[in-house]
mmCIF file of C-alpha atoms in Angstrom:
data_model
loop_
_atom_site.group_PDB
_atom_site.id
_atom_site.type_symbol
_atom_site.label_atom_id
_atom_site.label_comp_id
_atom_site.label_asym_id
_atom_site.label_seq_id
_atom_site.Cartn_x
_atom_site.Cartn_y
_atom_site.Cartn_z
ATOM 1 C CA MET A 3 38.655 43.760 -37.934
ATOM 2 C CA THR A 4 41.840 45.102 -39.207
ATOM 3 C CA GLU A 5 44.539 46.072 -36.785
ATOM 4 C CA ARG A 6 44.104 49.738 -37.723
ATOM 5 C CA VAL A 7 40.474 49.717 -36.857
ATOM 6 C CA GLU A 8 41.104 48.009 -33.568
ATOM 7 C CA SER A 9 43.680 50.483 -32.671
ATOM 8 C CA LEU A 10 41.403 53.371 -33.431
ATOM 9 C CA LEU A 11 38.684 51.779 -31.430
ATOM 10 C CA THR A 12 41.043 51.390 -28.451
ATOM 11 C CA GLN A 13 42.099 55.004 -28.785
ATOM 12 C CA LEU A 14 38.450 56.177 -28.879
ATOM 13 C CA LEU A 15 37.557 54.103 -25.851
ATOM 14 C CA GLU A 16 40.364 55.559 -23.901
ATOM 15 C CA GLU A 17 39.344 59.049 -24.758
ATOM 16 C CA GLN A 18 35.774 58.325 -23.691
ATOM 17 C CA ARG A 19 37.129 57.040 -20.370
ATOM 18 C CA LYS A 20 38.968 60.329 -19.811
ATOM 19 C CA THR A 21 35.851 62.446 -20.781
ATOM 20 C CA ASN A 22 33.726 60.331 -18.404
ATOM 21 C CA GLN A 23 36.237 61.057 -15.491
ATOM 22 C CA LEU A 24 36.146 64.706 -16.227
ATOM 23 C CA LEU A 25 32.238 64.797 -16.234
ATOM 24 C CA LEU A 26 32.390 63.030 -12.942
ATOM 25 C CA MET A 27 34.728 65.504 -11.464
ATOM 26 C CA LEU A 28 32.363 68.294 -12.819
ATOM 27 C CA VAL A 29 29.318 66.740 -11.198
ATOM 28 C CA GLU A 30 31.040 66.266 -7.839
ATOM 29 C CA ALA A 31 32.230 69.920 -7.957
ATOM 30 C CA LEU A 32 28.774 71.236 -8.728
ATOM 31 C CA ALA A 33 27.413 69.146 -5.867
ATOM 32 C CA GLN A 34 29.685 70.870 -3.559
ATOM 33 C CA GLU A 35 28.474 74.269 -4.695
ATOM 34 C CA ASP A 36 25.819 74.515 -2.055
ATOM 35 C CA ALA A 37 28.360 74.280 0.635
ATOM 36 C CA ASP A 38 29.669 77.370 2.517
ATOM 37 C CA PRO A 39 31.419 79.533 -0.032
ATOM 38 C CA ASP A 40 33.945 80.687 2.520
ATOM 39 C CA ALA A 41 34.806 77.100 3.437
ATOM 40 C CA VAL A 42 38.331 75.582 2.549
ATOM 41 C CA PRO A 43 37.921 73.288 -0.504
ATOM 42 C CA ALA A 44 37.842 69.564 0.442
ATOM 43 C CA THR A 45 39.429 68.458 -3.035
ATOM 44 C CA TYR A 46 41.839 69.887 -5.641
ATOM 45 C CA MET A 47 40.555 70.380 -9.143
ATOM 46 C CA ASP A 48 42.088 66.971 -10.215
ATOM 47 C CA GLY A 49 39.866 65.278 -7.697
ATOM 48 C CA SER A 50 42.556 64.432 -5.052
ATOM 49 C CA ARG A 51 41.745 65.082 -1.563
ATOM 50 C CA VAL A 52 43.177 68.104 0.334
ATOM 51 C CA SER A 53 45.200 66.688 3.299
#
């Protein structure tokens, strides 16, 4: 494979990883939807825990 193709594949893989992370965060947020709507959120939108 040429160096250019390898570089493009590496970039594509990194973008797929970012997309997968966002999808995981969405699934986790949707799973929490059944919780009490007046409750204080347990995580921020970036996925980090509220302390």
